DNA sequence: TTGTACGCGTTATCAG
DNA sequence: CTGATAACGCGTACAA
C-alpha cells in the first residue's frame, strides 16, 4: 500500500481550502486516479477500495471542483452571463426571472450584473464575464457602440441582445414590436371613442422611447388624426414626473380623453393622477404590470418574463450553431391584453 | 529568438476556443511568462517586447482566463452565490438587487439561483454553487434542515441566511424584527381609531408567517384587544387569494375597520379589494412595495434592498474572519414609514 | 483493478 | 530583462 504524500496545501495544512482528490487519496491510501474513479461512479474499482475512498471523502467533506474540471480541453462552462441596467426594476427582474427559469432547465446557471445605465460600467462587466469564460451573454444594452465585441462574435461567442438591438454589432436580438404595439394602443383608444390623445414617453435618446414615439407619429397620420388633437410629451423618467406631466396636460388641455403611457413606470404615474382627478380619461399602457387593473388601465400583453424566456431560447439555439453568420433578429409581437381582471369579482356592494 | 510551438488546441486549430497566453506568446515570439508579464502590467519588460506582445494580444483578441488564474494556490474566487425562491417576486428581486449592488462595489459578482420553494432543489443548487467554489453563499432558506452544511461551515465557508434563520445550522443570519414590526402595524391601526382588526398571512409553516401571526397574538393581548374584535386569516399565497379573503371577511364582518397584510403580495390583494369596495377600512402592510401609496396603504420601512445590502455586508464581514465560531444573528429593526406620498401634489381639482 | 504521465491556462520561483 | 519549470485540481490515455 502506497500512501500518497500530503502536499503542503492539503486540508491538513490549510483547513480553509476545500479538500481535494489528493486529500481523499492520501487518507484512503490509494492513487488520485482511483479516488477520482470512485467519485465519478466507480467504474472498475474493487468494492473494498471504493468503500475506503467513499469513507475518506465523506470524512473530509470532499466536493468535486467544477472549476478545475471545466478547465480541461474543450469542456464548456455552464455559466451564462446577463447584463441589465437595474435588478430592482420590475421589468428587468422579470426578464432575468424568465431567462433564469429557461436556462436552469438546461442545467445552466445565470450570473447577473447590473450596468446602472452606465455604458462604461457595462463594458467592464461584459469584459469581466468574458474573462470568466461564460458560455454566452444576454445583454440589455445600455451602451452606444458594441463594435468592440466584433472579434468575440466572429470567433463564435454567443451573444443575445434584448429589448433593443446592439449598435454596431451583428448579433442575435429579441426586441418587442414597438410599432405594432403602439398602433394597437392607439386603435384601442380610438375604439373607445377618444378624440384627443396624448402620449407620454421617456427620453428619445432611449431607443425604445424613440421607437414608440415615431410609431405613434406614423400611426397618427395613417389614422388621420389631426395634429391639434395630439400631444407628445417626452423626457419622463419616473412615475412622479409622469404624474405631474399628466396633471399639467389635463389642466391645460381639458379636451384630452385618451393617454398612452409608453412604459410601466409612466403608466403608474398617469393612472394615479387620472384616477384622482375623476376625469373620464382612458389610459392604455405599453407594459403589463401588476396593479394595472386596479388603475383601470388597459395594457398590451408585453410580459418581461416572456421576453426573458425568448432570449434564453435564442441563446440556446445559438449554442448549437455558434459560428453561423446569419443572425436572428426576433421581434416579439404584442397585442392588447384580454381584460381578464383578476379581481373583477371582488367588488363589494352594500 | 525562439518561437513557442503552436499546440494542437491553439486558436489556429480551434477558432472557437478563446486565445491563450500561449497563442499570444507564439505569435509575438516570446515565452509564455513574458507574455504574461506584459498582460499583467509590464513589470520589467523591455518596451519593444511589450509592444510586440500587446500587438499580438490585440490581433487575436486575447483575454485573460480568470478560471485558470483562480485555480492557483490559495487564490479566492470573486463569485458569490445567492439562493432565493423566485426572482420574479419583487421582494426577492429587491433583495438580490441590494446584495448585488453592495457586492459589486467590492468587485464580487453574484450568481443567482432560484429554488422555487423546493427544499430538494435548493439543496442541489447549494451543492452546485459549492462545486463552483463560490466565495460565499447568501441564502433565503426554503428547506427544513441545513445540518448537511455543518462541515462546510466548520471548515470556514461563509454562509449568510436571510429573512429566516437556517434550521439546524449555526451560521450568520439577518432577519427582520417581525414581532416589533407587527406590533407597530397594530399600534398604527389603533392610533387611527380602528376597533376591529384582521390580519392576513401566508401558511404558518412559513417561518415569517408564523412569527408574524404569533407576534400579533401577543400584541393583541398586551393591547387588551378582545378576541371578538380580531380575525386571523392564514394560508394566503397570492394577491388573488388575498382579494377573495378580504371580500369574504368584509362581507361577513362589516365591523372590521383595520387590516394588517403580512407581506407585499397580500397587501396588493387587500388594497385592491378595499379600494374597490369604497369602505373606510385602514390597511397597513408589513412590506414596503412600489404601489403602496397608490393603494392608500401604510407600510413599515421594510425595504428588501436594505435587507439585501445588510446580508452582503454581513458576508463581507464574515470573509474577514471565516473561522470565527461566534455567529451574528442580526435583526433588522423596522418601524412605520413616514408617509411621504410621492403623489400627494397631483390631485386635480376642477 | 490500479497507477503514471500529461494537459488545461495561468502565475511564482528561480535560474540565466 | 527573459525563460524553463512546477504547481493549482481534475480527467484522459496509456501502462502495469
XYZ file of C-alpha atoms (C1' of nucleotides) in Angstrom:
732
model
C 0.000 0.000 0.000
C 1.445 3.219 -1.132
C 0.381 6.333 0.665
C 0.205 9.498 -1.371
C 2.127 12.231 0.314
C 0.243 15.084 1.894
C 1.058 18.236 -0.016
C 1.676 21.438 1.900
C -1.600 22.899 0.761
C -3.618 19.893 1.832
C -6.571 20.464 4.095
C -4.456 19.362 6.994
C -2.171 22.328 6.481
C -4.879 24.689 5.295
C -8.272 23.849 6.700
C -9.832 26.793 4.913
C -9.192 25.278 1.494
C -11.634 22.775 0.123
C -10.441 19.199 0.328
C -9.146 17.822 -2.956
C -8.981 14.446 -4.544
C -5.376 14.283 -3.369
C -6.554 14.637 0.225
C -9.081 11.880 -0.208
C -6.498 9.679 -1.919
C -3.922 10.292 0.779
C -6.324 9.402 3.554
C -7.655 6.289 1.909
C -4.218 5.210 0.733
C -4.926 4.998 -2.975
C -3.810 6.972 -6.000
C -5.554 10.149 -7.024
C -6.886 8.491 -10.129
C -8.524 5.725 -8.190
C -10.156 8.235 -5.905
C -11.346 10.069 -8.994
C -12.804 6.872 -10.400
C -14.757 6.226 -7.245
C -16.143 9.758 -7.080
C -17.285 9.615 -10.695
C -19.262 6.422 -10.282
C -16.949 3.537 -9.518
C -16.004 2.297 -12.948
C -13.931 -0.801 -12.386
C -12.959 -0.372 -8.776
C -12.998 -3.092 -6.154
C -15.670 -2.681 -3.546
C -13.162 -2.519 -0.754
C -11.281 0.321 -2.353
C -14.480 2.131 -3.260
C -15.683 1.897 0.329
C -12.428 3.183 1.715
C -12.430 6.113 -0.677
C -16.058 6.986 -0.053
C -15.486 6.985 3.668
C -12.490 9.234 3.326
C -14.393 11.575 1.038
C -17.215 11.793 3.499
C -14.853 12.315 6.368
C -13.214 15.380 4.879
C -16.335 16.567 3.069
C -14.898 16.234 -0.393
C -16.719 18.056 -3.168
C -15.615 17.934 -6.784
C -14.123 21.178 -8.091
C -16.032 22.171 -11.171
C -13.623 24.960 -11.981
C -10.783 22.503 -12.336
C -12.914 20.094 -14.285
C -14.046 22.748 -16.728
C -10.513 23.881 -17.329
C -9.933 20.720 -19.314
C -9.751 20.617 -23.082
C -12.782 21.784 -24.944
C -15.055 21.488 -21.945
C -17.757 24.130 -21.886
C -18.783 26.214 -18.917
C -22.408 26.041 -17.872
C -22.494 29.640 -16.779
C -24.434 32.249 -18.692
C -23.946 35.944 -18.055
C -26.687 38.556 -18.063
C -26.203 42.290 -18.089
C -29.161 44.515 -17.279
C -29.382 48.051 -16.027
C -31.166 47.534 -12.721
C -32.343 44.401 -10.968
C -34.709 46.326 -8.704
C -36.739 47.478 -11.681
C -39.629 45.028 -12.060
C -39.206 44.903 -15.817
C -35.602 43.732 -15.649
C -36.249 41.457 -12.696
C -38.975 39.755 -14.717
C -36.649 39.485 -17.672
C -33.991 37.870 -15.518
C -36.521 35.524 -13.923
C -37.766 34.335 -17.302
C -34.266 33.711 -18.586
C -33.104 32.025 -15.401
C -36.064 29.687 -15.467
C -35.413 28.540 -19.000
C -31.642 28.248 -18.597
C -31.946 26.379 -15.339
C -33.943 23.713 -17.167
C -30.877 23.127 -19.324
C -28.570 22.931 -16.329
C -27.167 26.378 -16.985
C -26.562 28.874 -14.189
C -27.082 32.592 -14.521
C -24.738 35.268 -13.330
C -26.356 38.690 -13.244
C -24.608 42.033 -13.380
C -26.183 45.472 -13.346
C -24.822 48.223 -15.547
C -26.775 51.042 -13.867
C -27.312 52.701 -17.242
C -23.604 53.378 -17.470
C -22.048 52.381 -20.783
C -18.528 52.301 -19.392
C -19.531 50.130 -16.460
C -21.401 47.845 -18.801
C -18.329 47.408 -20.942
C -16.277 46.420 -17.891
C -18.935 43.973 -16.759
C -19.023 42.291 -20.153
C -15.252 42.123 -20.079
C -15.312 40.541 -16.646
C -17.898 37.973 -17.680
C -15.902 37.067 -20.753
C -12.823 36.604 -18.591
C -14.821 34.185 -16.558
C -15.450 32.253 -19.771
C -19.214 32.250 -19.536
C -20.866 30.123 -22.170
C -22.871 33.030 -23.540
C -24.166 36.512 -22.742
C -27.638 38.014 -22.629
C -27.451 41.785 -22.687
C -29.970 44.590 -22.424
C -27.750 47.225 -23.999
C -27.020 50.474 -22.161
C -24.144 51.469 -24.418
C -23.858 53.181 -27.769
C -21.339 51.028 -29.533
C -20.678 47.306 -29.341
C -18.150 47.054 -32.142
C -15.528 46.046 -29.571
C -17.299 42.702 -29.340
C -16.966 42.080 -33.041
C -13.983 39.813 -32.639
C -15.677 37.679 -29.986
C -18.711 37.351 -32.153
C -16.651 36.390 -35.171
C -14.919 33.717 -33.131
C -18.278 32.183 -32.381
C -19.058 33.527 -28.945
C -22.808 33.629 -28.320
C -24.486 36.954 -27.611
C -28.165 37.747 -27.387
C -29.295 41.354 -27.104
C -32.677 42.029 -25.613
C -35.205 44.853 -25.782
C -33.018 46.944 -28.067
C -30.578 45.876 -30.766
C -26.828 46.297 -30.265
C -25.497 49.319 -32.136
C -22.596 48.467 -34.447
C -22.648 44.726 -33.893
C -24.166 41.904 -35.916
C -25.666 39.666 -33.269
C -28.874 37.878 -32.352
C -31.508 40.011 -30.721
C -35.028 39.919 -29.396
C -36.987 43.130 -29.442
C -40.598 43.998 -28.960
C -42.806 45.052 -31.814
C -42.874 48.664 -30.684
C -44.619 49.917 -33.812
C -47.334 47.314 -33.773
C -47.793 47.739 -30.032
C -48.202 51.497 -30.168
C -50.602 51.191 -33.087
C -52.653 48.719 -31.071
C -52.691 51.139 -28.129
C -53.852 53.982 -30.329
C -56.517 51.886 -32.002
C -57.752 50.776 -28.614
C -58.270 54.380 -27.554
C -59.960 55.262 -30.840
C -62.304 52.309 -30.480
C -63.198 53.591 -27.034
C -64.270 56.812 -28.704
C -61.335 59.013 -27.723
C -60.835 62.056 -29.903
C -57.920 63.886 -28.288
C -54.950 61.752 -27.446
C -51.649 62.237 -25.605
C -48.600 60.009 -25.413
C -46.041 60.141 -22.587
C -42.562 58.764 -23.074
C -39.053 58.714 -21.663
C -36.067 60.452 -23.247
C -35.985 59.933 -27.019
C -32.303 59.026 -26.730
C -33.548 55.749 -25.295
C -34.149 53.510 -28.242
C -37.479 52.047 -27.149
C -38.784 55.504 -26.302
C -37.954 56.992 -29.673
C -39.256 53.911 -31.475
C -42.554 54.250 -29.706
C -42.819 57.977 -30.329
C -42.031 57.512 -34.009
C -44.541 54.693 -34.227
C -47.123 56.960 -32.699
C -46.457 59.707 -35.227
C -46.869 57.283 -38.083
C -49.994 55.659 -36.690
C -51.431 59.092 -36.031
C -51.052 60.003 -39.694
C -52.458 56.766 -41.026
C -55.415 57.097 -38.686
C -55.948 60.621 -39.953
C -55.666 62.200 -36.541
C -55.332 65.956 -36.683
C -52.154 67.320 -35.085
C -54.268 69.623 -32.973
C -55.791 66.637 -31.247
C -52.480 65.090 -30.315
C -49.909 65.737 -27.567
C -46.496 64.163 -27.419
C -44.722 64.546 -24.088
C -41.224 63.155 -23.652
C -38.350 63.103 -21.134
C -40.327 61.455 -18.382
C -38.150 59.191 -16.257
C -40.220 58.464 -13.167
C -43.768 57.796 -12.047
C -43.723 61.072 -10.196
C -42.745 63.050 -13.260
C -45.455 61.252 -15.191
C -47.977 62.302 -12.561
C -47.001 65.956 -12.723
C -46.929 65.937 -16.510
C -50.394 64.415 -16.601
C -51.746 66.989 -14.194
C -50.345 69.824 -16.286
C -51.559 68.245 -19.503
C -55.135 67.805 -18.341
C -55.273 71.262 -16.825
C -54.102 72.981 -19.995
C -55.956 70.675 -22.359
C -59.207 69.551 -20.771
C -60.307 68.059 -24.083
C -57.738 65.239 -23.800
C -59.638 61.994 -23.285
C -57.051 59.318 -24.013
C -53.466 58.808 -22.827
C -50.845 56.302 -23.956
C -48.188 55.508 -21.342
C -45.153 54.057 -23.075
C -43.842 52.074 -20.123
C -44.882 50.717 -16.737
C -43.412 53.456 -14.566
C -45.092 56.164 -16.603
C -48.343 54.221 -16.581
C -48.381 54.128 -12.777
C -47.982 57.873 -12.525
C -50.549 58.628 -15.193
C -53.031 56.157 -13.751
C -52.761 57.552 -10.269
C -53.291 61.122 -11.396
C -56.170 60.323 -13.717
C -57.891 58.260 -11.032
C -57.516 61.071 -8.529
C -58.854 63.625 -10.986
C -62.117 61.749 -11.511
C -61.926 62.782 -15.153
C -63.140 60.334 -17.761
C -59.798 59.820 -19.414
C -58.940 56.414 -20.880
C -55.409 55.223 -20.204
C -53.524 52.479 -22.009
C -50.057 51.201 -21.102
C -47.454 49.570 -23.313
C -46.167 47.377 -20.479
C -48.098 44.898 -18.425
C -47.648 45.414 -14.681
C -49.298 44.050 -11.531
C -51.636 46.860 -10.494
C -52.802 47.843 -13.974
C -56.299 46.503 -13.367
C -56.668 48.480 -10.210
C -55.878 51.682 -12.026
C -58.339 50.851 -14.756
C -55.568 50.788 -17.284
C -55.681 48.668 -20.397
C -52.327 47.193 -21.356
C -50.582 45.203 -24.029
C -49.582 41.634 -23.177
C -45.970 42.738 -23.027
C -44.660 40.435 -20.312
C -40.989 40.761 -19.326
C -40.765 37.102 -18.314
C -41.839 36.046 -21.759
C -39.144 38.248 -23.203
C -36.613 36.633 -20.837
C -37.624 33.147 -21.845
C -37.390 34.066 -25.506
C -33.893 35.447 -25.138
C -32.766 32.316 -23.296
C -34.297 30.234 -26.040
C -32.466 32.201 -28.699
C -29.187 31.808 -26.836
C -29.676 28.049 -26.644
C -30.310 27.958 -30.368
C -27.164 29.964 -30.967
C -25.138 27.486 -28.902
C -25.973 24.829 -31.470
C -24.532 26.857 -34.280
C -22.121 29.365 -32.799
C -20.358 30.374 -35.981
C -23.423 30.702 -38.155
C -23.189 34.116 -39.822
C -26.912 34.655 -40.206
C -28.341 36.447 -37.195
C -31.801 36.142 -35.864
C -33.463 39.429 -35.049
C -36.641 38.263 -33.446
C -39.472 40.665 -32.905
C -41.903 39.738 -30.170
C -45.439 40.518 -31.241
C -47.671 42.204 -28.721
C -51.385 42.823 -28.757
C -53.949 44.243 -26.392
C -54.353 42.028 -23.399
C -57.727 40.430 -22.971
C -59.029 42.124 -19.894
C -59.357 39.178 -17.544
C -59.132 41.325 -14.491
C -58.085 39.121 -11.594
C -60.247 40.975 -9.181
C -63.393 41.696 -11.113
C -65.403 39.599 -8.731
C -64.244 41.285 -5.579
C -66.247 44.464 -5.833
C -68.241 44.815 -2.639
C -71.690 46.374 -2.713
C -73.587 47.249 0.368
C 14.638 34.374 -30.960
C 12.864 31.226 -30.027
C 9.338 30.705 -31.239
C 6.983 28.816 -28.958
C 5.359 25.965 -30.804
C 1.678 26.156 -31.644
C -0.131 23.460 -29.723
C -2.857 21.469 -31.428
C -5.565 23.237 -29.445
C -4.370 26.714 -30.331
C -6.839 29.148 -31.790
C -5.415 28.395 -35.198
C -6.647 24.841 -34.930
C -9.751 25.635 -32.925
C -11.075 29.103 -33.623
C -13.978 28.591 -31.220
C -11.664 28.421 -28.233
C -10.525 31.618 -26.599
C -6.972 32.585 -27.446
C -4.482 31.819 -24.677
C -1.257 33.280 -23.472
C 0.495 30.555 -25.429
C -1.100 31.823 -28.613
C -0.019 35.353 -27.887
C 3.482 34.185 -26.988
C 3.784 32.079 -30.118
C 2.762 34.940 -32.378
C 4.984 37.522 -30.753
C 7.876 35.114 -30.460
C 8.404 35.342 -26.724
C 7.935 32.929 -23.845
C 4.605 32.463 -22.172
C 5.883 34.014 -18.987
C 6.981 37.158 -20.761
C 3.617 37.449 -22.432
C 2.048 37.014 -19.004
C 4.235 39.770 -17.607
C 3.158 42.165 -20.312
C -0.520 41.422 -19.868
C -0.298 41.980 -16.125
C 1.241 45.405 -16.393
C 4.735 45.153 -17.776
C 6.859 44.573 -14.711
C 10.389 44.665 -16.018
C 9.844 44.099 -19.711
C 11.558 45.987 -22.498
C 9.344 48.339 -24.413
C 9.989 46.560 -27.674
C 8.904 43.208 -26.294
C 5.899 44.721 -24.590
C 4.776 46.352 -27.814
C 5.156 43.139 -29.768
C 3.151 41.208 -27.211
C 0.428 43.817 -26.932
C 0.014 43.866 -30.684
C -0.246 40.103 -30.828
C -2.761 40.070 -27.969
C -4.859 42.633 -29.738
C -4.638 40.769 -33.002
C -6.059 37.547 -31.630
C -8.323 39.225 -29.086
C -6.608 37.764 -26.052
C -8.481 37.914 -22.773
C -7.096 36.579 -19.525
C -8.780 33.403 -18.299
C -9.919 34.016 -14.772
C -10.845 30.398 -14.243
C -7.290 29.322 -14.805
C -5.945 32.137 -12.701
C -8.222 31.270 -9.800
C -7.165 27.665 -9.940
C -3.838 28.657 -8.497
C -2.819 28.123 -4.901
C -4.907 29.884 -2.320
C -6.472 32.277 -4.778
C -10.023 33.168 -3.918
C -12.928 33.268 -6.286
C -14.794 36.543 -6.571
C -18.113 34.861 -7.157
C -20.835 34.933 -4.533
C -23.833 32.656 -4.805
C -27.369 33.597 -3.885
C -30.260 31.222 -3.491
C -33.781 32.644 -3.391
C -37.129 31.125 -4.133
C -38.289 33.288 -7.010
C -36.647 36.142 -8.848
C -39.929 37.399 -10.300
C -41.222 38.141 -6.805
C -40.494 41.823 -6.144
C -39.333 41.086 -2.624
C -36.616 38.669 -3.702
C -35.696 40.759 -6.719
C -35.163 43.708 -4.391
C -33.138 41.553 -2.043
C -30.931 40.413 -4.897
C -30.572 43.961 -6.197
C -29.439 45.230 -2.807
C -26.896 42.462 -2.375
C -25.618 42.745 -5.944
C -25.095 46.463 -5.523
C -23.019 46.087 -2.366
C -21.006 43.110 -3.590
C -20.306 44.724 -6.917
C -18.644 47.594 -5.066
C -16.177 45.045 -3.704
C -15.526 43.571 -7.125
C -17.603 40.496 -6.356
C -20.014 39.008 -8.869
C -23.326 37.467 -7.966
C -24.690 34.221 -9.310
C -28.375 33.796 -8.614
C -30.282 30.550 -8.431
C -33.974 30.081 -7.708
C -35.130 27.242 -5.506
C -38.828 27.615 -6.366
C -39.755 26.797 -2.781
C -38.446 23.278 -3.256
C -36.124 22.110 -0.492
C -34.612 19.344 -2.586
C -33.928 21.655 -5.484
C -32.410 24.172 -3.100
C -30.051 21.552 -1.735
C -28.872 20.699 -5.234
C -28.382 24.351 -6.078
C -26.275 24.918 -2.995
C -24.267 21.822 -3.861
C -23.729 23.090 -7.379
C -22.624 26.503 -6.164
C -20.202 24.934 -3.711
C -18.748 22.827 -6.515
C -18.189 26.025 -8.373
C -16.147 27.221 -5.401
C -18.060 30.425 -4.827
C -16.516 32.647 -2.202
C -19.646 32.627 -0.086
C -23.378 31.986 -0.133
C -26.382 34.153 0.672
C -29.441 32.011 1.176
C -33.103 32.669 1.813
C -33.885 29.238 3.195
C -36.648 27.121 1.666
C -35.578 23.920 3.379
C -36.155 22.395 6.775
C -32.709 21.201 7.698
C -29.297 22.612 6.904
C -27.222 20.310 9.044
C -25.625 18.924 5.882
C -23.753 22.204 5.607
C -22.250 21.838 9.048
C -18.948 20.572 7.751
C -18.574 23.404 5.256
C -19.345 25.882 7.960
C -16.846 24.330 10.310
C -14.184 24.497 7.654
C -14.751 28.219 7.433
C -17.001 28.546 4.428
C -19.077 31.732 4.630
C -22.842 31.469 4.727
C -25.371 34.180 5.373
C -29.020 33.263 5.795
C -31.589 35.939 5.142
C -35.172 36.565 6.202
C -35.371 33.365 8.225
C -32.681 31.553 10.203
C -31.288 28.238 8.977
C -32.776 25.291 10.873
C -30.109 23.044 12.411
C -27.117 25.119 11.392
C -25.078 27.633 13.318
C -24.485 30.382 10.799
C -24.762 34.126 10.377
C -28.209 35.407 9.607
C -30.151 38.591 9.057
C -33.798 38.550 9.909
C -36.413 41.207 10.299
C -37.856 42.210 13.620
C -41.152 40.506 12.906
C -42.501 40.995 16.424
C -41.652 44.663 16.618
C -42.950 45.227 13.105
C -46.302 43.610 13.699
C -46.714 45.493 16.950
C -46.004 48.733 15.108
C -48.607 47.821 12.481
C -51.199 47.101 15.126
C -50.452 50.274 17.056
C -50.750 52.258 13.859
C -54.251 50.941 13.266
C -55.247 51.559 16.861
C -53.980 55.127 16.645
C -56.121 55.593 13.564
C -59.078 54.640 15.703
C -59.653 51.127 14.413
C -61.600 48.880 16.757
C -61.998 45.617 14.832
C -58.845 44.302 13.263
C -57.955 41.460 10.905
C -54.591 40.058 9.943
C -53.952 38.123 6.723
C -50.950 35.829 6.432
C -49.443 33.016 4.413
C -49.144 29.412 5.593
C -47.967 29.202 9.205
C -45.423 26.582 8.117
C -43.544 29.500 6.608
C -41.396 30.855 9.367
C -42.007 34.560 8.786
C -45.752 33.957 8.561
C -45.958 32.123 11.847
C -43.655 34.619 13.545
C -45.919 37.438 12.473
C -49.084 35.667 13.496
C -47.625 34.840 16.891
C -46.443 38.405 17.292
C -49.936 39.597 16.523
C -51.467 37.333 19.123
C -49.091 38.615 21.751
C -49.527 42.255 20.805
C -53.268 41.766 20.770
C -53.186 40.574 24.369
C -50.915 43.315 25.612
C -53.093 45.911 23.881
C -56.126 44.384 25.570
C -57.945 43.702 22.329
C -60.946 41.462 22.775
C -60.798 38.238 20.759
C -64.183 39.051 19.312
C -62.713 42.084 17.621
C -59.943 40.168 15.962
C -59.717 37.966 12.867
C -56.698 35.884 11.931
C -56.746 34.543 8.386
C -53.911 32.358 7.178
C -52.899 30.199 4.193
C -52.989 33.024 1.707
C -50.373 32.574 -1.009
C -51.330 35.030 -3.730
C -52.715 38.522 -4.232
C -55.808 36.994 -5.746
C -56.466 34.815 -2.722
C -55.925 37.832 -0.514
C -58.540 39.697 -2.525
C -61.133 36.987 -2.179
C -60.400 36.509 1.507
C -60.791 40.229 2.075
C -64.083 40.292 0.243
C -65.422 37.416 2.292
C -64.098 38.914 5.502
C -65.701 42.301 4.973
C -68.981 40.809 3.861
C -69.279 38.573 6.914
C -67.827 41.099 9.339
C -68.767 44.594 8.261
C -67.473 45.937 11.562
C -63.856 45.268 10.547
C -62.139 48.624 10.077
C -58.448 47.720 10.027
C -56.444 45.081 8.178
C -52.816 44.040 8.557
C -51.301 42.478 5.446
C -48.254 40.467 6.441
C -46.458 40.691 3.100
C -46.443 42.643 -0.148
C -48.441 40.207 -2.269
C -51.190 40.029 0.309
C -51.137 43.788 0.684
C -51.757 44.272 -3.034
C -54.774 41.995 -2.987
C -56.197 43.528 0.158
C -55.578 47.063 -1.044
C -57.214 46.440 -4.374
C -60.323 44.955 -2.833
C -60.683 47.566 -0.123
C -60.264 50.379 -2.629
C -62.893 48.876 -4.891
C -65.298 48.439 -2.001
C -65.224 52.097 -1.055
C -65.384 51.020 2.558
C -63.454 53.022 5.123
C -61.071 50.284 6.095
C -57.496 51.161 7.028
C -54.850 48.873 5.617
C -51.273 48.508 6.771
C -48.632 46.335 5.129
C -45.566 44.739 6.665
C -43.582 45.080 3.450
C -42.822 48.241 1.556
C -43.625 47.954 -2.151
C -43.781 50.388 -5.073
C -47.518 50.989 -5.398
C -48.313 51.125 -1.693
C -49.015 54.858 -1.789
C -51.271 54.374 -4.709
C -53.358 51.901 -2.775
C -53.526 54.160 0.241
C -51.692 51.611 2.304
C -49.435 52.484 5.197
C -46.338 50.322 5.415
C -43.311 49.604 7.534
C -39.961 50.712 6.169
C -39.178 47.078 5.492
C -37.243 47.509 2.284
C -35.940 44.349 0.610
C -32.976 46.205 -0.866
C -31.885 47.262 2.581
C -32.092 43.654 3.695
C -30.025 42.648 0.656
C -27.356 45.208 1.428
C -27.234 44.100 5.044
C -26.742 40.472 4.112
C -23.965 41.382 1.710
C -22.373 43.445 4.435
C -22.547 40.562 6.863
C -20.998 38.222 4.323
C -18.136 40.634 3.745
C -17.548 40.805 7.471
C -17.558 37.025 7.663
C -14.919 36.848 4.925
C -12.553 38.647 7.234
C -12.950 36.057 9.935
C -14.171 32.872 8.304
C -13.453 30.503 11.139
C -14.782 32.655 13.935
C -17.169 30.482 15.918
C -19.376 33.280 17.135
C -22.249 33.876 14.778
C -24.008 37.102 14.171
C -27.770 36.884 14.153
C -28.696 40.361 13.122
C -32.237 41.550 13.495
C -33.231 44.402 11.246
C -35.428 46.852 13.084
C -38.456 48.150 11.248
C -40.812 50.979 12.027
C -43.732 52.682 10.368
C -42.606 54.504 7.294
C -43.084 58.247 7.290
C -45.805 58.752 4.745
C -44.059 60.907 2.166
C -46.517 60.069 -0.549
C -44.891 60.757 -3.905
C -48.109 61.853 -5.474
C -49.752 63.990 -2.872
C -49.479 67.061 -5.038
C -51.020 65.653 -8.150
C -54.636 65.747 -7.158
C -56.589 67.616 -9.810
C -59.499 69.835 -8.807
C -61.837 71.414 -11.254
C -8.050 -3.401 -10.727
C -4.863 0.320 -10.147
C -1.246 3.777 -11.162
C 1.753 7.123 -14.094
C 2.233 10.872 -17.221
C 0.337 14.682 -19.229
C -2.586 18.586 -20.412
C -5.972 22.549 -19.436
C -4.238 28.376 -18.786
C -2.133 30.853 -15.574
C 1.349 32.612 -12.233
C 5.509 32.063 -8.818
C 10.071 30.673 -8.348
C 14.348 30.572 -9.635
C 17.886 30.360 -12.903
C 20.138 32.502 -16.979
C 15.255 41.639 -18.903
C 13.765 36.853 -20.065
C 12.728 31.901 -19.898
C 12.188 26.986 -18.190
C 9.719 24.538 -14.700
C 6.438 23.420 -11.364
C 2.033 23.844 -9.431
C -3.224 24.539 -8.977
C -7.376 20.081 -9.247
C -9.047 17.139 -12.278
C -9.718 13.787 -16.184
C -7.867 11.203 -20.338
C -4.731 7.962 -22.359
C -1.979 4.543 -21.654
C 0.774 1.299 -18.988
C 1.415 -2.110 -15.383
